[in-house]
């Protein structure tokens, strides 16, 4: 079956611009997670959804970052006024429940010039 | 911040040899998972071991967990060039099962 998909695969933007990153989880998965991975490091948790609501957004670095999941399926990570330090690979994962394996998408590589 | 620490940070071996990677963590866990990542993109889930388990096998992979030492190891037997990748351990935290990753071990298997 289809795995987690993320679009775009690569995004290059200029400092100060607004970007949206999209995640399509595995069908039927209720839990959805966003992580960010900087070069040479492991992924770091940003936010997770259980259904439509953001259950924990404690990993979001500041209020320029926001994510939504309005219908409990697709999620969008939104970054306002991008900074060069936001450059990273943004990974999305989904799982069928809070105790099951998280399956990751291929990631979106964001480059802020 | 990252909870786990992988050791070694980099490992280079010949095809056919075994590769062992270690992971240490700081707080109590429910589960520990190992993932593989090629070329800095998506992570592939390898194996999940629960806190009440001590050892688990999957094909050429063997994972051990010692909760008293807060450590885990991943053994890849009879390695292949295709095993070349970065390997991460991840522990869950919080009611939402958010994963905390270590910095990874970069494994190179030479043909």
PDB file of C-alpha atoms in Angstrom:
ATOM      1  CA  UNK A   1       0.000   0.000   0.000  1.00  0.00           C
ATOM      2  CA  UNK A   2       0.971   3.670  -0.248  1.00  0.00           C
ATOM      3  CA  UNK A   3       3.317   5.011   2.366  1.00  0.00           C
ATOM      4  CA  UNK A   4       3.632   8.479   3.807  1.00  0.00           C
ATOM      5  CA  UNK A   5       4.165  11.054   1.094  1.00  0.00           C
ATOM      6  CA  UNK A   6       5.516  14.575   1.391  1.00  0.00           C
ATOM      7  CA  UNK A   7       5.513  17.466  -1.037  1.00  0.00           C
ATOM      8  CA  UNK A   8       7.507  19.171  -2.287  1.00  0.00           C
ATOM      9  CA  UNK A   9      10.602  17.010  -2.059  1.00  0.00           C
ATOM     10  CA  UNK A  10      12.764  20.103  -2.246  1.00  0.00           C
ATOM     11  CA  UNK A  11      11.959  23.725  -1.534  1.00  0.00           C
ATOM     12  CA  UNK A  12      14.296  26.660  -2.004  1.00  0.00           C
ATOM     13  CA  UNK A  13      13.128  30.014  -0.714  1.00  0.00           C
ATOM     14  CA  UNK A  14      14.497  33.367   0.247  1.00  0.00           C
ATOM     15  CA  UNK A  15      14.911  34.655   3.761  1.00  0.00           C
ATOM     16  CA  UNK A  16      11.707  36.242   4.989  1.00  0.00           C
ATOM     17  CA  UNK A  17       9.356  34.269   2.729  1.00  0.00           C
ATOM     18  CA  UNK A  18       6.472  32.039   3.797  1.00  0.00           C
ATOM     19  CA  UNK A  19       6.491  28.300   3.018  1.00  0.00           C
ATOM     20  CA  UNK A  20       4.070  25.411   3.349  1.00  0.00           C
ATOM     21  CA  UNK A  21       5.113  21.778   3.533  1.00  0.00           C
ATOM     22  CA  UNK A  22       2.544  19.049   3.022  1.00  0.00           C
ATOM     23  CA  UNK A  23       2.264  15.557   4.464  1.00  0.00           C
ATOM     24  CA  UNK A  24      -0.101  12.779   3.363  1.00  0.00           C
ATOM     25  CA  UNK A  25      -0.112  10.054   6.011  1.00  0.00           C
ATOM     26  CA  UNK A  26      -0.873   6.400   5.506  1.00  0.00           C
ATOM     27  CA  UNK A  27      -4.615   6.001   5.063  1.00  0.00           C
ATOM     28  CA  UNK A  28      -6.360   5.347   8.357  1.00  0.00           C
ATOM     29  CA  UNK A  29      -3.465   6.461  10.541  1.00  0.00           C
ATOM     30  CA  UNK A  30      -4.775   8.728  13.265  1.00  0.00           C
ATOM     31  CA  UNK A  31      -1.461   9.929  14.681  1.00  0.00           C
ATOM     32  CA  UNK A  32       0.746  12.249  12.621  1.00  0.00           C
ATOM     33  CA  UNK A  33       4.117  13.639  13.616  1.00  0.00           C
ATOM     34  CA  UNK A  34       6.465  16.311  12.247  1.00  0.00           C
ATOM     35  CA  UNK A  35      10.213  16.191  12.847  1.00  0.00           C
ATOM     36  CA  UNK A  36      13.085  18.351  11.665  1.00  0.00           C
ATOM     37  CA  UNK A  37      16.541  17.024  10.866  1.00  0.00           C
ATOM     38  CA  UNK A  38      19.592  19.236  10.516  1.00  0.00           C
ATOM     39  CA  UNK A  39      22.649  18.036   8.652  1.00  0.00           C
ATOM     40  CA  UNK A  40      24.567  15.365  10.512  1.00  0.00           C
ATOM     41  CA  UNK A  41      22.055  15.088  13.331  1.00  0.00           C
ATOM     42  CA  UNK A  42      19.113  12.909  14.253  1.00  0.00           C
ATOM     43  CA  UNK A  43      15.547  14.110  13.732  1.00  0.00           C
ATOM     44  CA  UNK A  44      14.000  16.337  16.394  1.00  0.00           C
ATOM     45  CA  UNK A  45      10.317  16.318  17.279  1.00  0.00           C
ATOM     46  CA  UNK A  46       8.249  19.368  16.346  1.00  0.00           C
ATOM     47  CA  UNK A  47       4.541  18.611  16.759  1.00  0.00           C
ATOM     48  CA  UNK A  48       2.079  15.748  16.711  1.00  0.00           C
ATOM     49  CA  UNK A  49      -1.601  15.377  15.950  1.00  0.00           C
ATOM     50  CA  UNK A  50      -4.088  12.859  17.187  1.00  0.00           C
ATOM     51  CA  UNK A  51      -6.951  13.246  14.758  1.00  0.00           C
ATOM     52  CA  UNK A  52      -7.501  16.896  13.897  1.00  0.00           C
ATOM     53  CA  UNK A  53      -6.069  18.484  17.002  1.00  0.00           C
ATOM     54  CA  UNK A  54      -2.464  19.329  17.780  1.00  0.00           C
ATOM     55  CA  UNK A  55      -1.939  17.201  20.866  1.00  0.00           C
ATOM     56  CA  UNK A  56       1.600  18.404  21.575  1.00  0.00           C
ATOM     57  CA  UNK A  57       3.404  21.274  19.872  1.00  0.00           C
ATOM     58  CA  UNK A  58       6.177  21.589  22.424  1.00  0.00           C
ATOM     59  CA  UNK A  59       8.874  20.988  19.805  1.00  0.00           C
ATOM     60  CA  UNK A  60       8.005  23.949  17.609  1.00  0.00           C
ATOM     61  CA  UNK A  61      10.999  26.297  17.911  1.00  0.00           C
ATOM     62  CA  UNK A  62       9.029  29.566  17.907  1.00  0.00           C
ATOM     63  CA  UNK A  63       5.763  31.135  16.816  1.00  0.00           C
ATOM     64  CA  UNK A  64       6.866  31.362  13.190  1.00  0.00           C
ATOM     65  CA  UNK A  65       6.070  27.673  12.947  1.00  0.00           C
ATOM     66  CA  UNK A  66       2.512  26.394  12.784  1.00  0.00           C
ATOM     67  CA  UNK A  67       0.865  23.187  11.617  1.00  0.00           C
ATOM     68  CA  UNK A  68      -2.686  22.148  10.834  1.00  0.00           C
ATOM     69  CA  UNK A  69      -4.567  18.963  10.110  1.00  0.00           C
ATOM     70  CA  UNK A  70      -8.122  20.181   9.473  1.00  0.00           C
ATOM     71  CA  UNK A  71      -9.745  16.910   8.422  1.00  0.00           C
ATOM     72  CA  UNK A  72      -7.627  14.502  10.383  1.00  0.00           C
ATOM     73  CA  UNK A  73      -5.660  13.287   7.383  1.00  0.00           C
ATOM     74  CA  UNK A  74      -3.372  15.617   5.395  1.00  0.00           C
ATOM     75  CA  UNK A  75      -1.239  17.988   7.431  1.00  0.00           C
ATOM     76  CA  UNK A  76       0.516  21.198   6.473  1.00  0.00           C
ATOM     77  CA  UNK A  77       3.508  22.663   8.270  1.00  0.00           C
ATOM     78  CA  UNK A  78       3.676  26.412   7.796  1.00  0.00           C
ATOM     79  CA  UNK A  79       6.742  28.552   8.379  1.00  0.00           C
ATOM     80  CA  UNK A  80       6.472  32.341   8.333  1.00  0.00           C
ATOM     81  CA  UNK A  81       9.325  34.798   7.785  1.00  0.00           C
ATOM     82  CA  UNK A  82      11.794  32.016   7.076  1.00  0.00           C
ATOM     83  CA  UNK A  83      15.343  32.310   8.356  1.00  0.00           C
ATOM     84  CA  UNK A  84      18.525  30.635   7.128  1.00  0.00           C
ATOM     85  CA  UNK A  85      18.557  28.547  10.308  1.00  0.00           C
ATOM     86  CA  UNK A  86      15.276  26.943   9.236  1.00  0.00           C
ATOM     87  CA  UNK A  87      17.140  25.089   6.496  1.00  0.00           C
ATOM     88  CA  UNK A  88      16.771  21.377   7.220  1.00  0.00           C
ATOM     89  CA  UNK A  89      14.941  18.253   6.131  1.00  0.00           C
ATOM     90  CA  UNK A  90      11.387  18.224   7.470  1.00  0.00           C
ATOM     91  CA  UNK A  91      10.091  14.713   8.072  1.00  0.00           C
ATOM     92  CA  UNK A  92       6.543  13.568   8.589  1.00  0.00           C
ATOM     93  CA  UNK A  93       5.525  10.272  10.158  1.00  0.00           C
ATOM     94  CA  UNK A  94       2.238   8.556  10.872  1.00  0.00           C
ATOM     95  CA  UNK A  95       1.109   5.639  12.989  1.00  0.00           C
ATOM     96  CA  UNK A  96      -2.108   3.747  13.493  1.00  0.00           C
ATOM     97  CA  UNK A  97      -2.074   4.369  17.212  1.00  0.00           C
ATOM     98  CA  UNK A  98       0.068   5.980  19.858  1.00  0.00           C
ATOM     99  CA  UNK A  99       1.804   2.708  20.704  1.00  0.00           C
ATOM    100  CA  UNK A 100       2.601   1.541  17.185  1.00  0.00           C
ATOM    101  CA  UNK A 101       5.493   2.044  14.826  1.00  0.00           C
ATOM    102  CA  UNK A 102       5.872   5.425  13.193  1.00  0.00           C
ATOM    103  CA  UNK A 103       6.321   5.267   9.436  1.00  0.00           C
ATOM    104  CA  UNK A 104       8.258   8.123   7.892  1.00  0.00           C
ATOM    105  CA  UNK A 105       7.875   9.926   4.608  1.00  0.00           C
ATOM    106  CA  UNK A 106      10.827  10.822   2.352  1.00  0.00           C
ATOM    107  CA  UNK A 107      11.042  14.331   3.775  1.00  0.00           C
ATOM    108  CA  UNK A 108      11.109  17.837   2.346  1.00  0.00           C
ATOM    109  CA  UNK A 109      14.513  19.452   2.076  1.00  0.00           C
ATOM    110  CA  UNK A 110      14.044  23.158   2.820  1.00  0.00           C
ATOM    111  CA  UNK A 111      16.799  25.566   1.877  1.00  0.00           C
ATOM    112  CA  UNK A 112      16.516  29.203   2.924  1.00  0.00           C
ATOM    113  CA  UNK A 113      18.890  31.468   1.030  1.00  0.00           C
TER     114      UNK A 113
ATOM    115  CA  UNK B   1      17.702  18.184  22.610  1.00  0.00           C
ATOM    116  CA  UNK B   2      18.516  14.567  21.834  1.00  0.00           C
ATOM    117  CA  UNK B   3      18.189  11.900  24.478  1.00  0.00           C
ATOM    118  CA  UNK B   4      20.137   9.142  22.841  1.00  0.00           C
ATOM    119  CA  UNK B   5      23.765   8.765  22.001  1.00  0.00           C
ATOM    120  CA  UNK B   6      24.911   6.301  19.382  1.00  0.00           C
ATOM    121  CA  UNK B   7      28.308   4.768  19.481  1.00  0.00           C
ATOM    122  CA  UNK B   8      30.358   4.720  17.362  1.00  0.00           C
ATOM    123  CA  UNK B   9      29.531   7.802  15.310  1.00  0.00           C
ATOM    124  CA  UNK B  10      31.033   6.142  12.256  1.00  0.00           C
ATOM    125  CA  UNK B  11      31.877   2.543  11.431  1.00  0.00           C
ATOM    126  CA  UNK B  12      33.606   1.113   8.378  1.00  0.00           C
ATOM    127  CA  UNK B  13      33.701  -2.651   7.782  1.00  0.00           C
ATOM    128  CA  UNK B  14      34.168  -5.167   4.986  1.00  0.00           C
ATOM    129  CA  UNK B  15      31.261  -6.979   3.406  1.00  0.00           C
ATOM    130  CA  UNK B  16      30.508 -10.168   5.290  1.00  0.00           C
ATOM    131  CA  UNK B  17      31.619  -8.825   8.662  1.00  0.00           C
ATOM    132  CA  UNK B  18      29.252  -8.098  11.523  1.00  0.00           C
ATOM    133  CA  UNK B  19      28.435  -4.531  12.558  1.00  0.00           C
ATOM    134  CA  UNK B  20      27.503  -3.563  16.094  1.00  0.00           C
ATOM    135  CA  UNK B  21      26.073  -0.197  17.047  1.00  0.00           C
ATOM    136  CA  UNK B  22      25.217   0.937  20.538  1.00  0.00           C
ATOM    137  CA  UNK B  23      22.703   3.400  21.878  1.00  0.00           C
ATOM    138  CA  UNK B  24      22.384   4.929  25.326  1.00  0.00           C
ATOM    139  CA  UNK B  25      19.487   6.975  26.614  1.00  0.00           C
ATOM    140  CA  UNK B  26      18.655   8.939  29.733  1.00  0.00           C
ATOM    141  CA  UNK B  27      15.065   8.491  30.861  1.00  0.00           C
ATOM    142  CA  UNK B  28      12.602   5.634  31.256  1.00  0.00           C
ATOM    143  CA  UNK B  29      11.053   4.354  28.063  1.00  0.00           C
ATOM    144  CA  UNK B  30       8.169   2.261  26.836  1.00  0.00           C
ATOM    145  CA  UNK B  31       9.809   1.243  23.573  1.00  0.00           C
ATOM    146  CA  UNK B  32      13.066   1.656  21.709  1.00  0.00           C
ATOM    147  CA  UNK B  33      13.202   1.590  17.939  1.00  0.00           C
ATOM    148  CA  UNK B  34      15.976   1.420  15.370  1.00  0.00           C
ATOM    149  CA  UNK B  35      15.716   3.169  12.018  1.00  0.00           C
ATOM    150  CA  UNK B  36      17.902   3.256   8.913  1.00  0.00           C
ATOM    151  CA  UNK B  37      18.364   6.320   6.749  1.00  0.00           C
ATOM    152  CA  UNK B  38      19.919   6.508   3.320  1.00  0.00           C
ATOM    153  CA  UNK B  39      21.269   9.760   1.920  1.00  0.00           C
ATOM    154  CA  UNK B  40      19.734  11.948   4.614  1.00  0.00           C
ATOM    155  CA  UNK B  41      16.138  11.382   3.562  1.00  0.00           C
ATOM    156  CA  UNK B  42      13.291   9.167   4.825  1.00  0.00           C
ATOM    157  CA  UNK B  43      13.806   6.800   7.713  1.00  0.00           C
ATOM    158  CA  UNK B  44      13.047   3.114   7.343  1.00  0.00           C
ATOM    159  CA  UNK B  45      11.812   1.338  10.437  1.00  0.00           C
ATOM    160  CA  UNK B  46      13.914  -1.716  11.296  1.00  0.00           C
ATOM    161  CA  UNK B  47      12.784  -3.059  14.633  1.00  0.00           C
ATOM    162  CA  UNK B  48      10.906  -2.095  17.795  1.00  0.00           C
ATOM    163  CA  UNK B  49      11.760  -3.568  21.179  1.00  0.00           C
ATOM    164  CA  UNK B  50       9.531  -2.997  24.166  1.00  0.00           C
ATOM    165  CA  UNK B  51      10.838  -2.177  27.618  1.00  0.00           C
ATOM    166  CA  UNK B  52       9.905  -5.622  28.938  1.00  0.00           C
ATOM    167  CA  UNK B  53      11.855  -7.386  26.181  1.00  0.00           C
ATOM    168  CA  UNK B  54      15.563  -8.122  26.292  1.00  0.00           C
ATOM    169  CA  UNK B  55      16.313  -9.321  22.799  1.00  0.00           C
ATOM    170  CA  UNK B  56      14.642  -9.340  19.429  1.00  0.00           C
ATOM    171  CA  UNK B  57      15.574 -10.706  16.016  1.00  0.00           C
ATOM    172  CA  UNK B  58      14.548  -9.777  12.506  1.00  0.00           C
ATOM    173  CA  UNK B  59      16.414 -11.450   9.662  1.00  0.00           C
ATOM    174  CA  UNK B  60      20.072 -10.430   9.944  1.00  0.00           C
ATOM    175  CA  UNK B  61      19.279  -7.938  12.696  1.00  0.00           C
ATOM    176  CA  UNK B  62      19.543  -8.573  16.412  1.00  0.00           C
ATOM    177  CA  UNK B  63      18.597  -5.929  18.959  1.00  0.00           C
ATOM    178  CA  UNK B  64      19.215  -6.098  22.678  1.00  0.00           C
ATOM    179  CA  UNK B  65      17.863  -3.846  25.387  1.00  0.00           C
ATOM    180  CA  UNK B  66      19.216  -3.385  28.900  1.00  0.00           C
ATOM    181  CA  UNK B  67      16.879  -1.063  30.778  1.00  0.00           C
ATOM    182  CA  UNK B  68      19.046  -1.145  33.914  1.00  0.00           C
ATOM    183  CA  UNK B  69      21.908   0.353  31.925  1.00  0.00           C
ATOM    184  CA  UNK B  70      19.620   2.389  29.675  1.00  0.00           C
ATOM    185  CA  UNK B  71      21.309   1.004  26.606  1.00  0.00           C
ATOM    186  CA  UNK B  72      20.564  -0.938  23.452  1.00  0.00           C
ATOM    187  CA  UNK B  73      22.629  -2.503  20.718  1.00  0.00           C
ATOM    188  CA  UNK B  74      21.939  -3.302  17.084  1.00  0.00           C
ATOM    189  CA  UNK B  75      23.868  -6.130  15.466  1.00  0.00           C
ATOM    190  CA  UNK B  76      23.835  -6.598  11.706  1.00  0.00           C
ATOM    191  CA  UNK B  77      25.266  -9.957  10.756  1.00  0.00           C
ATOM    192  CA  UNK B  78      26.913 -10.843   7.439  1.00  0.00           C
ATOM    193  CA  UNK B  79      26.819  -7.229   6.300  1.00  0.00           C
ATOM    194  CA  UNK B  80      26.301  -6.250   2.672  1.00  0.00           C
ATOM    195  CA  UNK B  81      27.267  -3.142   0.738  1.00  0.00           C
ATOM    196  CA  UNK B  82      23.553  -2.276   0.643  1.00  0.00           C
ATOM    197  CA  UNK B  83      23.595  -1.942   4.439  1.00  0.00           C
ATOM    198  CA  UNK B  84      25.603   1.260   4.040  1.00  0.00           C
ATOM    199  CA  UNK B  85      23.469   3.936   5.704  1.00  0.00           C
ATOM    200  CA  UNK B  86      23.000   5.893   8.914  1.00  0.00           C
ATOM    201  CA  UNK B  87      21.366   4.038  11.780  1.00  0.00           C
ATOM    202  CA  UNK B  88      19.411   5.784  14.524  1.00  0.00           C
ATOM    203  CA  UNK B  89      17.940   4.619  17.764  1.00  0.00           C
ATOM    204  CA  UNK B  90      14.804   6.359  18.978  1.00  0.00           C
ATOM    205  CA  UNK B  91      13.043   6.247  22.310  1.00  0.00           C
ATOM    206  CA  UNK B  92       9.465   7.258  22.941  1.00  0.00           C
ATOM    207  CA  UNK B  93       8.418   9.888  25.423  1.00  0.00           C
ATOM    208  CA  UNK B  94       5.180  11.336  26.601  1.00  0.00           C
ATOM    209  CA  UNK B  95       1.654  10.148  26.127  1.00  0.00           C
ATOM    210  CA  UNK B  96       1.905  10.857  22.426  1.00  0.00           C
ATOM    211  CA  UNK B  97       4.813   8.511  21.775  1.00  0.00           C
ATOM    212  CA  UNK B  98       6.975  11.283  20.366  1.00  0.00           C
ATOM    213  CA  UNK B  99      10.350   9.907  19.358  1.00  0.00           C
ATOM    214  CA  UNK B 100      13.679  11.203  20.596  1.00  0.00           C
ATOM    215  CA  UNK B 101      16.563  10.253  18.327  1.00  0.00           C
ATOM    216  CA  UNK B 102      20.244   9.925  18.893  1.00  0.00           C
ATOM    217  CA  UNK B 103      22.828  11.400  16.569  1.00  0.00           C
ATOM    218  CA  UNK B 104      23.182   8.203  14.551  1.00  0.00           C
ATOM    219  CA  UNK B 105      25.921   5.834  13.491  1.00  0.00           C
ATOM    220  CA  UNK B 106      27.140   6.162   9.904  1.00  0.00           C
ATOM    221  CA  UNK B 107      27.915   2.663   8.671  1.00  0.00           C
ATOM    222  CA  UNK B 108      29.956   2.020   5.563  1.00  0.00           C
ATOM    223  CA  UNK B 109      30.206  -1.525   4.254  1.00  0.00           C
ATOM    224  CA  UNK B 110      32.952  -1.943   1.685  1.00  0.00           C
ATOM    225  CA  UNK B 111      32.444  -4.533  -1.047  1.00  0.00           C
TER     226      UNK B 111
END
